[in-house]
mmCIF file of C-alpha atoms in Angstrom:
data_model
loop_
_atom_site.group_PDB
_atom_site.id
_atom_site.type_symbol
_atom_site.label_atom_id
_atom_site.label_comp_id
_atom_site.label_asym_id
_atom_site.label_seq_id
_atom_site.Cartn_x
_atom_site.Cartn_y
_atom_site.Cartn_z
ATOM 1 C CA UNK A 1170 78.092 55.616 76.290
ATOM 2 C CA UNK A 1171 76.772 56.975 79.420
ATOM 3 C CA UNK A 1172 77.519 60.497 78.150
ATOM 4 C CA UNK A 1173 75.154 59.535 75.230
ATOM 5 C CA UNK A 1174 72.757 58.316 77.478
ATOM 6 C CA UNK A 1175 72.444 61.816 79.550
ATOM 7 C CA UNK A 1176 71.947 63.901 76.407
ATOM 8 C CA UNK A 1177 69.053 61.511 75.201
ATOM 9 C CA UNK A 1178 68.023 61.717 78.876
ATOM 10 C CA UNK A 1179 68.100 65.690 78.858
ATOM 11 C CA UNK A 1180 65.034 66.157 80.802
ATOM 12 C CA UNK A 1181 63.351 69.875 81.354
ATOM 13 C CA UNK A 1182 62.965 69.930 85.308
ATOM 14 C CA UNK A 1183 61.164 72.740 87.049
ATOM 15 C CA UNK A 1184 64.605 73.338 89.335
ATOM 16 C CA UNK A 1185 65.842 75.002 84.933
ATOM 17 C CA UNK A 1186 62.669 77.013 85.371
ATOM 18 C CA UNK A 1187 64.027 78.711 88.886
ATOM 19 C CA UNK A 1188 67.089 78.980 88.078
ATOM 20 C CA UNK A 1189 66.234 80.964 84.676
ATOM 21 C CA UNK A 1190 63.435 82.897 86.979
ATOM 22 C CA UNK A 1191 66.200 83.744 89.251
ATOM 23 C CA UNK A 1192 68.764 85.095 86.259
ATOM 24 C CA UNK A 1193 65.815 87.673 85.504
ATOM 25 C CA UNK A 1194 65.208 88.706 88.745
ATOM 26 C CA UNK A 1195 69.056 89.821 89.258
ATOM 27 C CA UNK A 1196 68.878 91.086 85.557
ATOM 28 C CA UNK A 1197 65.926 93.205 86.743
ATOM 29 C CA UNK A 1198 67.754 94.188 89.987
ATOM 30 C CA UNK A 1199 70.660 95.220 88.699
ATOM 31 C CA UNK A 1200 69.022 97.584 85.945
ATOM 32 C CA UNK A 1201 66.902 98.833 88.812
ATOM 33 C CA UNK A 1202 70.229 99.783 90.696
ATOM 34 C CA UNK A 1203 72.642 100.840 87.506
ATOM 35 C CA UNK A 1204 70.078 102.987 85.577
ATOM 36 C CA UNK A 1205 68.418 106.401 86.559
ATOM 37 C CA UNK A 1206 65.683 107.299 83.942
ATOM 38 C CA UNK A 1207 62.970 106.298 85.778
ATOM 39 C CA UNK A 1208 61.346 104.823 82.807
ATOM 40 C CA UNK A 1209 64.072 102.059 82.516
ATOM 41 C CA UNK A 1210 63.627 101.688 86.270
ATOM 42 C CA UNK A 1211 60.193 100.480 85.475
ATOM 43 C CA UNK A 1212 61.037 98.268 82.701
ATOM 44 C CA UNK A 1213 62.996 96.540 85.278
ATOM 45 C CA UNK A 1214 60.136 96.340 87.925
ATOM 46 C CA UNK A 1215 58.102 94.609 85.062
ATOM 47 C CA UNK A 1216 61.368 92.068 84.919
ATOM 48 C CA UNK A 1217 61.196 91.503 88.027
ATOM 49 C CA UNK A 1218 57.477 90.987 88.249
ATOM 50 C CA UNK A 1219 57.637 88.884 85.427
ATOM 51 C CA UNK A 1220 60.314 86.516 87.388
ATOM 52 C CA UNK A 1221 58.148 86.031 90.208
ATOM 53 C CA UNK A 1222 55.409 84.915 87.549
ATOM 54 C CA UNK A 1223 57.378 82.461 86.004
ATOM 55 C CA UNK A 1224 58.162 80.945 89.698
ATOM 56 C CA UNK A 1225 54.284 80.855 90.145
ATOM 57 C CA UNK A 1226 53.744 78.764 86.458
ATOM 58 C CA UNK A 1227 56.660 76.424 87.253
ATOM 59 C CA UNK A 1228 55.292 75.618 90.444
ATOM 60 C CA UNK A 1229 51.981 75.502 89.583
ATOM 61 C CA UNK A 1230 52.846 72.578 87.123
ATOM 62 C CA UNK A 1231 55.355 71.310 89.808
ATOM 63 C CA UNK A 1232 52.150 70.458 91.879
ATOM 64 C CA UNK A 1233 49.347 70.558 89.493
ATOM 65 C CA UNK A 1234 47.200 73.088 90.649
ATOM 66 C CA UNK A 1235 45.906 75.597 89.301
ATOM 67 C CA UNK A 1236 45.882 78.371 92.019
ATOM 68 C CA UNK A 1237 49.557 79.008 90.591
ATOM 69 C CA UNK A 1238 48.248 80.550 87.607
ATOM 70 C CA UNK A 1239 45.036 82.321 88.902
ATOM 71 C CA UNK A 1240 47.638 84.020 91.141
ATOM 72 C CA UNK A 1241 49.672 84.958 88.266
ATOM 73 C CA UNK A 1242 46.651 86.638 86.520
ATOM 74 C CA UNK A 1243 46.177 88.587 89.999
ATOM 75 C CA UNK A 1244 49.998 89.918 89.131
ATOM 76 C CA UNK A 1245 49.353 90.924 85.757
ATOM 77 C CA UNK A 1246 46.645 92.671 87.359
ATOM 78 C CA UNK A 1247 48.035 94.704 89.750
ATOM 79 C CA UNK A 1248 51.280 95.335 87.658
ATOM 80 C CA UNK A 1249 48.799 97.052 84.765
ATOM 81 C CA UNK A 1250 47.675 99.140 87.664
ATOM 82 C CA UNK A 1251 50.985 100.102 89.178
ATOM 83 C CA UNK A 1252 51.796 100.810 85.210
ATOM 84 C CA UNK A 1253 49.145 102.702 84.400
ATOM 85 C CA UNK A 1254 49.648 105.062 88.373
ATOM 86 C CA UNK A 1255 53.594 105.148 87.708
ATOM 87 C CA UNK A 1256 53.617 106.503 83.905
ATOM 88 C CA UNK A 1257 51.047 109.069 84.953
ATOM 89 C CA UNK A 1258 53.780 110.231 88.011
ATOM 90 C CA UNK A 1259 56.606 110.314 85.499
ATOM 91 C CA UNK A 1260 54.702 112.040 83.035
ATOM 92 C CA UNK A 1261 53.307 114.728 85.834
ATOM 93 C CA UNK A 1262 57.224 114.577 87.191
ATOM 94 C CA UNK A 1263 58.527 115.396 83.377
ATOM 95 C CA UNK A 1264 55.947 118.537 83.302
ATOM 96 C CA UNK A 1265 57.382 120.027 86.108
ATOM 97 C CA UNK A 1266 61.390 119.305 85.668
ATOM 98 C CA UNK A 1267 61.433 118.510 82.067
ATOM 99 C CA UNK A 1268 63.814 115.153 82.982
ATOM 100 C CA UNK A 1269 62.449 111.563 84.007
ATOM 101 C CA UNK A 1270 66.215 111.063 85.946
ATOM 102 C CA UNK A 1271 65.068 110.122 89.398
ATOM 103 C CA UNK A 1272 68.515 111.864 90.943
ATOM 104 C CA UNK A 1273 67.013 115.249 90.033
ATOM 105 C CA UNK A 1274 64.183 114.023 92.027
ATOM 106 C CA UNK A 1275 64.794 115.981 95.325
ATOM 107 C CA UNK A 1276 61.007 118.094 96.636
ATOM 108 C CA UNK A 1277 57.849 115.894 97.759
ATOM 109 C CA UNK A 1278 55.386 118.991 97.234
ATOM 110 C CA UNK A 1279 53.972 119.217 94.079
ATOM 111 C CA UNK B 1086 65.400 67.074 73.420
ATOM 112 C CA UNK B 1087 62.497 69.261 71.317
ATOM 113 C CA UNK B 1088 60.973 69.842 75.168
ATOM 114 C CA UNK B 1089 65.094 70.938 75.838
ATOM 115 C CA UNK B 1090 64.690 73.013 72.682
ATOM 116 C CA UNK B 1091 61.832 74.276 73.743
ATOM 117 C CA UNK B 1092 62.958 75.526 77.143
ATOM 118 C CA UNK B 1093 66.627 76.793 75.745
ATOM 119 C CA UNK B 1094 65.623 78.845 72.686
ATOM 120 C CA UNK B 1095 63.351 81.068 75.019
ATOM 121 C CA UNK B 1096 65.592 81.532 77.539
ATOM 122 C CA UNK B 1097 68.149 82.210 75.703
ATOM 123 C CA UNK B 1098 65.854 84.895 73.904
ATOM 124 C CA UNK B 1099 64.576 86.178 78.002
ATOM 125 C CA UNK B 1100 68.238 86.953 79.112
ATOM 126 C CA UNK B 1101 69.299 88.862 75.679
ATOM 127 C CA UNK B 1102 65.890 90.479 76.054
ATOM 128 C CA UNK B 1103 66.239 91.752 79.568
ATOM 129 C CA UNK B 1104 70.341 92.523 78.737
ATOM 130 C CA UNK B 1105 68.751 94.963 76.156
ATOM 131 C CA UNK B 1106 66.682 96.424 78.781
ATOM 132 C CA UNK B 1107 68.967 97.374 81.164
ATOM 133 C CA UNK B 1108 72.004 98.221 78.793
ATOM 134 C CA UNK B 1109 70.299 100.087 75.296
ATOM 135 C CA UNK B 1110 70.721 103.622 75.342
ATOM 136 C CA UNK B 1111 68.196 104.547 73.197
ATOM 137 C CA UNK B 1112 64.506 104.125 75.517
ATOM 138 C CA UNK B 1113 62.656 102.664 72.080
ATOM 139 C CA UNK B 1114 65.212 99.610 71.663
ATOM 140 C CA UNK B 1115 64.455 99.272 75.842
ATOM 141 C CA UNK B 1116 61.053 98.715 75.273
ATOM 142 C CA UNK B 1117 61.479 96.552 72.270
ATOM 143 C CA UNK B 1118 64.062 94.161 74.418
ATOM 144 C CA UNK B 1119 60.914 93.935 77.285
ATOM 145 C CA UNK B 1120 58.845 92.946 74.372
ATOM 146 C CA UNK B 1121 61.162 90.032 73.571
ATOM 147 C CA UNK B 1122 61.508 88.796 77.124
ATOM 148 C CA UNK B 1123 57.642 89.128 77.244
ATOM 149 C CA UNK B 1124 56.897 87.234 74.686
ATOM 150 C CA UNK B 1125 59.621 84.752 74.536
ATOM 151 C CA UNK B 1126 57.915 84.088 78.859
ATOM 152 C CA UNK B 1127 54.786 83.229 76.669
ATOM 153 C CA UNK B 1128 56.119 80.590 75.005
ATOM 154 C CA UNK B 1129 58.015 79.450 78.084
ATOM 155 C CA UNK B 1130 54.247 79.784 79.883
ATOM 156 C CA UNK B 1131 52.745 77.538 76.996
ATOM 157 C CA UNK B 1132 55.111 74.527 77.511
ATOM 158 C CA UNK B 1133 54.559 74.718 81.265
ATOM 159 C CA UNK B 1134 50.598 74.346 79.589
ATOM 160 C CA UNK B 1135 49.417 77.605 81.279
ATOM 161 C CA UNK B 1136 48.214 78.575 77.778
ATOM 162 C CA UNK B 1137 45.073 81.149 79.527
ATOM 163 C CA UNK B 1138 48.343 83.079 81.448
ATOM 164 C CA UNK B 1139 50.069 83.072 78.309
ATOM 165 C CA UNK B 1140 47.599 84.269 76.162
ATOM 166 C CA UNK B 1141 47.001 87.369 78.594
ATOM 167 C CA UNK B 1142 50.468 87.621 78.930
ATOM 168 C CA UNK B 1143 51.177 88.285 74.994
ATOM 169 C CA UNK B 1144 47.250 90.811 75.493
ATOM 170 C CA UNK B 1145 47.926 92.642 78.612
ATOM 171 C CA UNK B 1146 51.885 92.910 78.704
ATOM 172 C CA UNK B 1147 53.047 92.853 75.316
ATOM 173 C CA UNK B 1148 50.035 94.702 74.253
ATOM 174 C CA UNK B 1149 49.041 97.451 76.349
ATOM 175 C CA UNK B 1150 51.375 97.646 78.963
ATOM 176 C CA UNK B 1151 53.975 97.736 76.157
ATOM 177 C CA UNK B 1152 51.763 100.621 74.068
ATOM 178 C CA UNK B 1153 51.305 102.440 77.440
ATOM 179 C CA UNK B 1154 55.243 102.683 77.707
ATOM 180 C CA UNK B 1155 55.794 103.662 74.239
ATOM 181 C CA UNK B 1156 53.478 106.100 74.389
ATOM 182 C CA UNK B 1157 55.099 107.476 77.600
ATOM 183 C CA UNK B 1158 58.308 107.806 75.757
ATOM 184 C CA UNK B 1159 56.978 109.924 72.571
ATOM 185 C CA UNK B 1160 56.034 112.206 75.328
ATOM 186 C CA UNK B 1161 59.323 112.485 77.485
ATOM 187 C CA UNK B 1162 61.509 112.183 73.957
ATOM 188 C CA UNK B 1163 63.901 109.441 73.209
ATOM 189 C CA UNK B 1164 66.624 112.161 72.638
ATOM 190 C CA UNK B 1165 66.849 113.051 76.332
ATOM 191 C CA UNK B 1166 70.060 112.280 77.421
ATOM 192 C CA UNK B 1167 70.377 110.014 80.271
ATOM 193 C CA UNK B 1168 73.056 111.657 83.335
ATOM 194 C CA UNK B 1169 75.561 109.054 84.005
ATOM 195 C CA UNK B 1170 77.149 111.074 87.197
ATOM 196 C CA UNK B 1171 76.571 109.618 90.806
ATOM 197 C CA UNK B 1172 74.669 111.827 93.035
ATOM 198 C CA UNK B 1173 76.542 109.840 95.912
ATOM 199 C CA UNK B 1174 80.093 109.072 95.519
ATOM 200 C CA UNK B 1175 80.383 105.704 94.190
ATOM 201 C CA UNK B 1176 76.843 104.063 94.260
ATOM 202 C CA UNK B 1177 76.958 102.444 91.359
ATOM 203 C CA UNK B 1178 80.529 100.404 92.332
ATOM 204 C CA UNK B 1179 79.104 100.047 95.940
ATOM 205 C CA UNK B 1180 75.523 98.588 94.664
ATOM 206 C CA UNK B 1181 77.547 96.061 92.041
ATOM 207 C CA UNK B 1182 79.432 94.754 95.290
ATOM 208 C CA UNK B 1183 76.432 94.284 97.733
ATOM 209 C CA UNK B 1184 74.886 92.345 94.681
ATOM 210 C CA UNK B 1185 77.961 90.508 93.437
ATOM 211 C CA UNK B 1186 77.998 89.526 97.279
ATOM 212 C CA UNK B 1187 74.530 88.526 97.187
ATOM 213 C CA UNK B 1188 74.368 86.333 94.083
ATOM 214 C CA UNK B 1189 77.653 84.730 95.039
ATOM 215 C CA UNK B 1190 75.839 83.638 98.088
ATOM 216 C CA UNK B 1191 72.411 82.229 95.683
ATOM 217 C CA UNK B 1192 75.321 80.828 93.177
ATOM 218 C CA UNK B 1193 76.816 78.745 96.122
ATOM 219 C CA UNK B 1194 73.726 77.121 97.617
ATOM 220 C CA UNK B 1195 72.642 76.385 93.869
ATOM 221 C CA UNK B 1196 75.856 74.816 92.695
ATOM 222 C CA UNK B 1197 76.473 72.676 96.628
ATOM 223 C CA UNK B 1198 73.010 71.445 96.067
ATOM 224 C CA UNK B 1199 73.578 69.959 92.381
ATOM 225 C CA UNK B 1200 70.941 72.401 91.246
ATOM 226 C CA UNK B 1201 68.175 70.148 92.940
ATOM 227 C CA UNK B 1202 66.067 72.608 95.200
ATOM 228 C CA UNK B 1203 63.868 70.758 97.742
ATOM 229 C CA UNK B 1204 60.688 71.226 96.172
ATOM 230 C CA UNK B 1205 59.000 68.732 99.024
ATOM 231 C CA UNK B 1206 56.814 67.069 96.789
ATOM 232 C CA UNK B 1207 58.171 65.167 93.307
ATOM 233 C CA UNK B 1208 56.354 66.380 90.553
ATOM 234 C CA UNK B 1209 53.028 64.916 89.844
ATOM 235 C CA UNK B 1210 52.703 63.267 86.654
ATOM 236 C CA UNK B 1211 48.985 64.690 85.443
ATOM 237 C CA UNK B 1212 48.543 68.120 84.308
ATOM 238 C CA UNK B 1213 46.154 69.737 83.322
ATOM 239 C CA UNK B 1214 46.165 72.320 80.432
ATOM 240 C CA UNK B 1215 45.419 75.744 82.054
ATOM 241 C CA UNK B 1216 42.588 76.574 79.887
ATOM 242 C CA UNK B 1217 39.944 79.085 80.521
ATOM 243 C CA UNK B 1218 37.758 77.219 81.669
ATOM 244 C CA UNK B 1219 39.889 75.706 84.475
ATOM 245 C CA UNK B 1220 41.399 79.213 85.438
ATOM 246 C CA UNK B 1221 37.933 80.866 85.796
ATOM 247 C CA UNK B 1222 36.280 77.387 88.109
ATOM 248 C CA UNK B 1223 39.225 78.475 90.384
ATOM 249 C CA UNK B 1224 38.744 82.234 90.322
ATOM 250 C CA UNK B 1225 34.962 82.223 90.859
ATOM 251 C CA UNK B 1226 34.858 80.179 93.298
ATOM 252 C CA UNK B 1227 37.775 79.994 95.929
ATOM 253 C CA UNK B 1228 39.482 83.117 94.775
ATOM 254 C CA UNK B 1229 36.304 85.065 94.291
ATOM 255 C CA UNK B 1230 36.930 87.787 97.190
ATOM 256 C CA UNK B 1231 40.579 88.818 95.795
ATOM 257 C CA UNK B 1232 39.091 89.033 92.297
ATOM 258 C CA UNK B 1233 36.706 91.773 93.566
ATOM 259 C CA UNK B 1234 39.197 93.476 95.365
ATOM 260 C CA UNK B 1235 41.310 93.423 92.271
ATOM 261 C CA UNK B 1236 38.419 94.956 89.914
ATOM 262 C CA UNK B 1237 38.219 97.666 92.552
ATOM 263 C CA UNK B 1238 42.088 98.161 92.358
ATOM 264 C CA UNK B 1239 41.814 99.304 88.964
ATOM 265 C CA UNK B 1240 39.017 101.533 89.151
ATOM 266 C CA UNK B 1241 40.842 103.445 91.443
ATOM 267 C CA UNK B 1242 44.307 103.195 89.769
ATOM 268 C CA UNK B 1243 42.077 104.310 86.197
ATOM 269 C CA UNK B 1244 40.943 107.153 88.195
ATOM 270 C CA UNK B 1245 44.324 108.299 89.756
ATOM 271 C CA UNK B 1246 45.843 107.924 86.649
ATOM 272 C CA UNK B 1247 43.494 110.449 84.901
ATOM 273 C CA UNK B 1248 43.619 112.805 88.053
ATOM 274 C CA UNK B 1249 47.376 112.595 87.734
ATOM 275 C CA UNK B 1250 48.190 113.440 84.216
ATOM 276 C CA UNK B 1251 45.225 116.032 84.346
ATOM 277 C CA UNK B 1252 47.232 118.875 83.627
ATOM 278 C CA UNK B 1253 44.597 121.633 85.236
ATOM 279 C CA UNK B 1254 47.318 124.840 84.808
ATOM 280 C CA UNK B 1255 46.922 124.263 80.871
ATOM 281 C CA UNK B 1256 43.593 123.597 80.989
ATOM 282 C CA UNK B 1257 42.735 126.805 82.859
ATOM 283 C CA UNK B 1258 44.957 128.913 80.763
ATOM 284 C CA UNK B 1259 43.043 127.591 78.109
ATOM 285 C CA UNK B 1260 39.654 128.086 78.500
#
């Protein structure tokens, strides 16, 4: 009966949000360490970036403001930016060696 | 139990999406996992009601971030094979340790504290929808002098970009 009672009483509390933002941010991580195309390296930036966000919506309808979300649009922001800066490295980086593996990656001069 | 639904079927569809992107081979079926844990946040953003975020979440991520990386791979080639050989002996065993270490340690204070993180305050019981509207009263106003700094950001990342993949050794050889 009180089993019964806890499944009708399922409730969707922001603590399920930050746990489930957490799990992407070490899903993110880990591709970040384990991979070395630097393309998958930043699909798993935008994982991570995309954790944080979710910990900025879940907490901006923990407290009912709004500044949560107007920060998250500031993220999206920036993280088209650093998209649009990063690609346009790889690609310049790919000219030169003809590989996007960041362990080839060894000179600073262009 | 729909808002449990609701909550568990995008999850669910976040971690297979962002397993896809760290484990496909293939850069194309990468991308197309990112998709899924983009748009499957969306939803997640929608029943938190921040529909404005989730709206330029599906325009801005899944759209052209998304188009920007798939263009980026027709360029590099999907048929590039990725070197799976550590440059320093070990790395990758090393890195899984320090992490296993480290979420071991976030895994304990979760589970000894019954999953209820002191958020300070209990959550408030009116909520606003995160329309437009709403989102812009706040940006114009009290977050007007980060929004201007943010416009600039991307005039100069638009420019770098284009200075960057100017490739000016073609271009002279060209002309």
């Amino acid at each position: 009966m009180i089993l019964r009672n806890e499944i009708v009483m399922l409730e969707v509390t922001t603590d399920w949000y930050l746990t489930l933002a957490a799990i992407l941010f070490s899903i993110g991580f880990i591709g970040m360490m384990i991979r070395k195309n630097a393309l998958i390296m930043f699909m798993c930036i935008e994982l991570m970036l995309n954790a944080v966000n979710l910990t900025f919506i879940s907490a901006s309808k923990h407290f009912g403001q709004v500044d949560g979300q107007v920060f998250v649009f500031f993220v999206l922001v920036v993280a088209a930016a650093e998209v649009v800066v990063g690609l346009a490295i790889i690609v310049s980086i790919f000219r030169k060696q003809s590989s996007a593996s960041v362990d080839v990656l060894n000179v600073s001069r262009g | 139990m729909v808002e449990a639904l609701l909550f568990f079927a995008p999850a669910s569809l976040i971690i297979i999406g962002a397993l896809i992107v760290i484990f496909a081979k293939n850069p194309v079926h990468n991308a197309m996992g990112l998709v899924m844990t983009l748009v499957s946040l969306a939803i997640i953003y929608i029943t938190l009601n921040a529909t404005f975020v989730a709206m330029v979440q599906m325009l801005v991520y899944a759209g052209a971030v998304m188009t920007l990386f798939l263009f980026v791979i027709m360029m590099i080639g999907v048929d590039k094979k990725e070197q799976t050989t550590d440059s320093i002996k070990g790395q990758t065993f090393l890195v899984s340790g320090v992490f296993l270490i480290l979420i071991s340690l976030l895994a304990y204070v979760a589970i000894s504290s019954d999953f209820k993180w002191d958020l300070w305050f209990p959550p408030v019981e009116f909520d606003a929808e995160g329309t437009p509207q709403l989102i812009a009263g706040a940006l114009f106003t009290e977050w007007i002098f980060p929004f201007e700094i943010i416009s600039l950001l991307l005039i100069v990342a638009t420019a770098a970009a284009i200075a960057l993949a100017y490739d000016t050794k073609k271009r002279n050889s060209n002309a």
